[in-house]
Amino acid sequence: RDFAYYLLAPTLTYQVAYPRSSRVRKIWLLRRAAELLVYCSLMLFIIEQYIYPTMDNAIAPLDRREWVWMAERVLKLSVPWLYVWLCSFYCLFHLWANIVAELLMFGDREFYKGWWNATTIIDYWRWWNMPVHKWMLRTLYFPVLNKTRSKVTAILVVFLTSAVFHELLVAVPVKMLKGWAFVGMLIQAPLIYVTSKVNALFRNDQLGNVLFWCSFCFLGQPVALLLYYKS
């Protein structure tokens, strides 16, 4: 019975008992369900009207290796894809996870923290997906740290495991094993060092936040999207 509840609950960390809420708020639940419908419709609209046409127009410059036009297509794709990504985050972590938690009267609603204010890449990965973060800490990070006494080794093991799962999450639905998601996740490890050093060098945390948004949201994701679309 406890394990069956764990399989349905919006968490990856198994416990015999979880914090529970006292009741199901029906009006609140209906509002979240309506929001979910609206945001899913908005994502579909942006994908059909802006993302598909932009990716179709990017195929020819990719084939001809026209770097200026390729850069223009990446920048043109970055804004609509950023909206889709933000909407999908909101739908999954704020709406869907809370809807499931409300139905199950699951009391732990910390599904994310303020990742948009992250000043280093490591802050983003700590805050944007709290269920996975807690599972990684408990299952991989602390056991490896206890064995090796090395934070660098523990972080590398966590990112290597995450890279494998990210590649599977992309490869299985699209039936294509290209490794772009795997490489993209592994690149995050050196970016942790870069953003930390930038903050320390200029003594300004905002530079790390700008670097995070530019490297991850405005460049990394559109490039990965085009690579998979081209494949």
Coordinates of C-alpha atoms in Angstrom, one line a residue:
R1 CA 0.0 0.0 0.0
D2 CA 2.8 2.5 0.9
F3 CA 4.7 1.6 -2.3
A4 CA 1.6 2.0 -4.4
Y5 CA 1.1 5.5 -3.0
Y6 CA 4.8 6.3 -3.7
L7 CA 4.3 5.2 -7.4
L8 CA 1.5 7.7 -7.8
A9 CA 2.9 10.6 -5.6
P10 CA 4.9 13.4 -7.3
T11 CA 8.2 12.3 -5.7
L12 CA 11.1 10.0 -6.6
T13 CA 12.3 9.4 -3.0
Y14 CA 10.6 6.5 -1.3
Q15 CA 9.4 6.9 2.3
V16 CA 7.0 4.8 4.4
A17 CA 5.1 8.0 5.2
Y18 CA 4.9 11.5 3.7
P19 CA 3.5 14.8 4.9
R20 CA -0.2 14.9 4.1
S21 CA -2.8 17.7 3.6
S22 CA -6.1 17.5 5.3
R23 CA -8.5 17.8 2.4
V24 CA -8.9 18.2 -1.4
R25 CA -9.6 21.7 -2.5
K26 CA -12.0 21.2 -5.4
I27 CA -12.3 24.8 -6.6
W28 CA -8.5 25.2 -6.4
L29 CA -8.1 21.9 -8.4
L30 CA -10.5 23.1 -11.1
R31 CA -8.6 26.4 -11.5
R32 CA -5.3 24.5 -11.9
A33 CA -6.8 22.1 -14.4
A34 CA -8.2 25.1 -16.4
E35 CA -4.7 26.7 -16.3
L36 CA -3.1 23.5 -17.6
L37 CA -5.5 23.4 -20.6
V38 CA -4.8 27.1 -21.4
Y39 CA -1.0 26.7 -21.2
C40 CA -0.9 23.5 -23.2
S41 CA -3.0 25.2 -25.9
L42 CA -0.6 28.1 -25.9
M43 CA 2.4 25.8 -26.3
L44 CA 0.8 24.1 -29.2
F45 CA 0.1 27.4 -30.9
I46 CA 3.7 28.6 -30.5
I47 CA 5.1 25.3 -31.8
E48 CA 2.8 25.2 -34.8
Q49 CA 3.0 28.9 -35.7
Y50 CA 6.6 29.8 -34.9
I51 CA 8.9 26.9 -34.1
Y52 CA 8.1 24.5 -36.9
P53 CA 8.4 27.2 -39.7
T54 CA 11.7 28.5 -38.2
M55 CA 13.2 25.0 -38.0
D56 CA 12.1 24.2 -41.6
N57 CA 13.8 27.4 -42.8
A58 CA 17.0 26.4 -40.9
I59 CA 17.6 23.2 -42.8
A60 CA 19.0 24.7 -46.0
P61 CA 21.6 26.9 -44.1
L62 CA 22.6 23.8 -42.1
D63 CA 23.1 21.8 -45.2
R64 CA 25.2 24.6 -46.9
R65 CA 27.1 25.3 -43.7
E66 CA 26.2 29.0 -43.9
W67 CA 27.2 30.0 -40.4
V68 CA 25.8 33.5 -40.3
W69 CA 22.4 32.3 -41.4
M70 CA 22.6 29.4 -39.0
A71 CA 23.3 31.8 -36.1
E72 CA 20.4 34.0 -37.2
R73 CA 18.0 30.9 -37.2
V74 CA 19.3 29.9 -33.7
L75 CA 18.6 33.4 -32.4
K76 CA 15.2 33.5 -34.1
L77 CA 14.3 30.2 -32.6
S78 CA 15.5 31.0 -29.1
V79 CA 12.6 33.4 -28.1
P80 CA 9.6 31.2 -29.1
W81 CA 11.4 28.1 -27.7
L82 CA 12.1 29.9 -24.5
Y83 CA 8.3 30.6 -24.1
V84 CA 7.5 27.0 -24.8
W85 CA 10.1 25.8 -22.3
L86 CA 8.8 28.2 -19.6
C87 CA 5.3 27.1 -20.3
S88 CA 6.2 23.4 -20.1
F89 CA 8.0 24.0 -16.9
Y90 CA 5.0 25.8 -15.4
C91 CA 2.7 23.0 -16.6
L92 CA 4.7 20.2 -15.3
F93 CA 6.1 21.5 -12.0
H94 CA 3.6 24.1 -10.9
L95 CA 0.3 22.7 -12.3
W96 CA 0.5 19.0 -13.0
A97 CA 2.6 18.1 -9.9
N98 CA 0.3 20.2 -7.7
I99 CA -2.8 18.6 -9.3
V100 CA -1.5 15.1 -8.5
A101 CA -0.4 16.2 -5.1
E102 CA -3.8 17.7 -4.3
L103 CA -5.7 14.6 -5.5
L104 CA -3.4 12.4 -3.3
M105 CA -3.4 14.9 -0.4
F106 CA 0.4 14.9 -0.7
G107 CA 1.8 17.5 1.6
D108 CA 5.3 18.2 0.3
R109 CA 4.8 20.8 -2.5
E110 CA 8.4 21.8 -2.9
F111 CA 8.7 20.9 -6.6
Y112 CA 11.1 23.8 -7.5
K113 CA 12.8 26.8 -6.1
G114 CA 13.7 30.2 -7.7
W115 CA 16.0 28.7 -10.5
W116 CA 15.5 31.8 -12.6
N117 CA 17.7 33.7 -10.1
A118 CA 20.5 31.2 -10.4
T119 CA 23.9 32.8 -10.4
T120 CA 25.8 29.6 -11.3
I121 CA 24.8 26.5 -13.3
I122 CA 25.0 24.3 -10.2
D123 CA 22.3 26.6 -8.5
Y124 CA 20.0 26.0 -11.5
W125 CA 20.3 22.2 -11.3
R126 CA 19.8 22.3 -7.5
W127 CA 16.6 24.4 -7.8
W128 CA 14.7 23.7 -11.0
N129 CA 13.6 20.1 -10.3
M130 CA 13.5 19.4 -6.6
P131 CA 12.1 15.8 -6.7
V132 CA 15.0 14.7 -9.0
H133 CA 17.5 16.8 -7.0
K134 CA 16.6 15.1 -3.7
W135 CA 16.7 11.7 -5.4
M136 CA 20.1 12.4 -6.8
L137 CA 21.4 13.5 -3.4
R138 CA 20.1 10.5 -1.6
T139 CA 20.9 7.9 -4.2
L140 CA 24.1 9.1 -5.8
Y141 CA 25.8 12.2 -4.5
F142 CA 26.1 11.4 -0.8
P143 CA 27.0 7.7 -1.3
V144 CA 29.7 8.6 -3.8
L145 CA 30.9 11.4 -1.5
N146 CA 31.1 9.0 1.5
K147 CA 33.2 6.6 -0.6
T148 CA 35.6 8.9 -2.4
R149 CA 35.6 12.0 -0.1
S150 CA 35.6 14.1 -3.3
K151 CA 32.9 16.6 -4.2
V152 CA 34.2 16.8 -7.8
T153 CA 33.8 13.0 -8.3
A154 CA 30.4 13.0 -6.8
I155 CA 29.2 15.9 -9.0
L156 CA 30.7 14.1 -12.1
V157 CA 28.9 10.9 -11.3
V158 CA 25.6 12.8 -10.8
F159 CA 25.9 14.6 -14.1
L160 CA 27.0 11.4 -16.0
T161 CA 23.9 9.6 -14.7
S162 CA 21.7 12.6 -15.5
A163 CA 23.2 12.7 -19.0
V164 CA 22.3 9.1 -19.6
F165 CA 18.7 9.6 -18.5
H166 CA 18.3 12.8 -20.5
E167 CA 19.5 11.0 -23.6
L168 CA 17.0 8.2 -23.0
L169 CA 14.2 10.7 -22.4
V170 CA 14.9 12.2 -25.9
A171 CA 15.9 9.0 -27.7
V172 CA 13.0 6.8 -26.8
P173 CA 10.1 9.1 -27.9
V174 CA 11.8 10.2 -31.1
K175 CA 13.3 6.8 -31.8
M176 CA 16.7 8.3 -32.4
L177 CA 20.0 7.8 -30.5
K178 CA 22.2 10.7 -31.4
G179 CA 23.9 11.7 -28.1
W180 CA 23.2 15.4 -28.3
A181 CA 21.3 15.4 -25.0
F182 CA 24.1 13.3 -23.4
V183 CA 26.8 15.7 -24.5
G184 CA 24.7 18.7 -23.5
M185 CA 24.4 17.5 -20.0
L186 CA 28.1 16.7 -19.7
I187 CA 28.9 20.2 -20.8
Q188 CA 27.1 21.4 -17.7
A189 CA 29.9 20.2 -15.4
P190 CA 32.6 22.6 -16.8
L191 CA 30.0 25.4 -17.0
I192 CA 29.6 25.1 -13.2
Y193 CA 33.3 26.0 -12.9
V194 CA 33.1 28.8 -15.4
T195 CA 30.1 30.5 -13.8
S196 CA 31.6 30.2 -10.4
K197 CA 34.9 31.7 -11.6
V198 CA 33.1 34.6 -13.4
N199 CA 31.2 35.5 -10.2
A200 CA 34.4 35.4 -8.2
L201 CA 36.5 37.3 -10.7
F202 CA 34.1 40.2 -11.2
R203 CA 32.5 40.0 -7.8
N204 CA 29.1 40.3 -9.4
D205 CA 26.6 37.4 -9.1
Q206 CA 24.5 39.0 -11.9
L207 CA 27.1 38.1 -14.5
G208 CA 26.7 34.4 -13.6
N209 CA 22.9 34.8 -14.0
V210 CA 23.3 36.4 -17.4
L211 CA 25.8 33.6 -18.4
F212 CA 23.3 31.0 -17.3
W213 CA 20.4 32.5 -19.4
C214 CA 22.5 33.0 -22.5
S215 CA 24.3 29.7 -22.5
F216 CA 21.4 27.5 -21.4
C217 CA 18.2 29.1 -22.7
F218 CA 19.2 31.3 -25.6
L219 CA 21.9 29.1 -27.2
G220 CA 22.0 25.6 -25.8
Q221 CA 18.4 24.5 -26.1
P222 CA 17.8 26.0 -29.6
V223 CA 21.0 24.5 -31.0
A224 CA 20.1 21.1 -29.5
L225 CA 16.6 21.4 -31.0
L226 CA 17.9 22.1 -34.5
L227 CA 20.4 19.2 -34.3
Y228 CA 17.7 16.7 -33.5
Y229 CA 15.4 18.2 -36.1
K230 CA 18.1 18.0 -38.7
S231 CA 18.8 14.4 -37.8

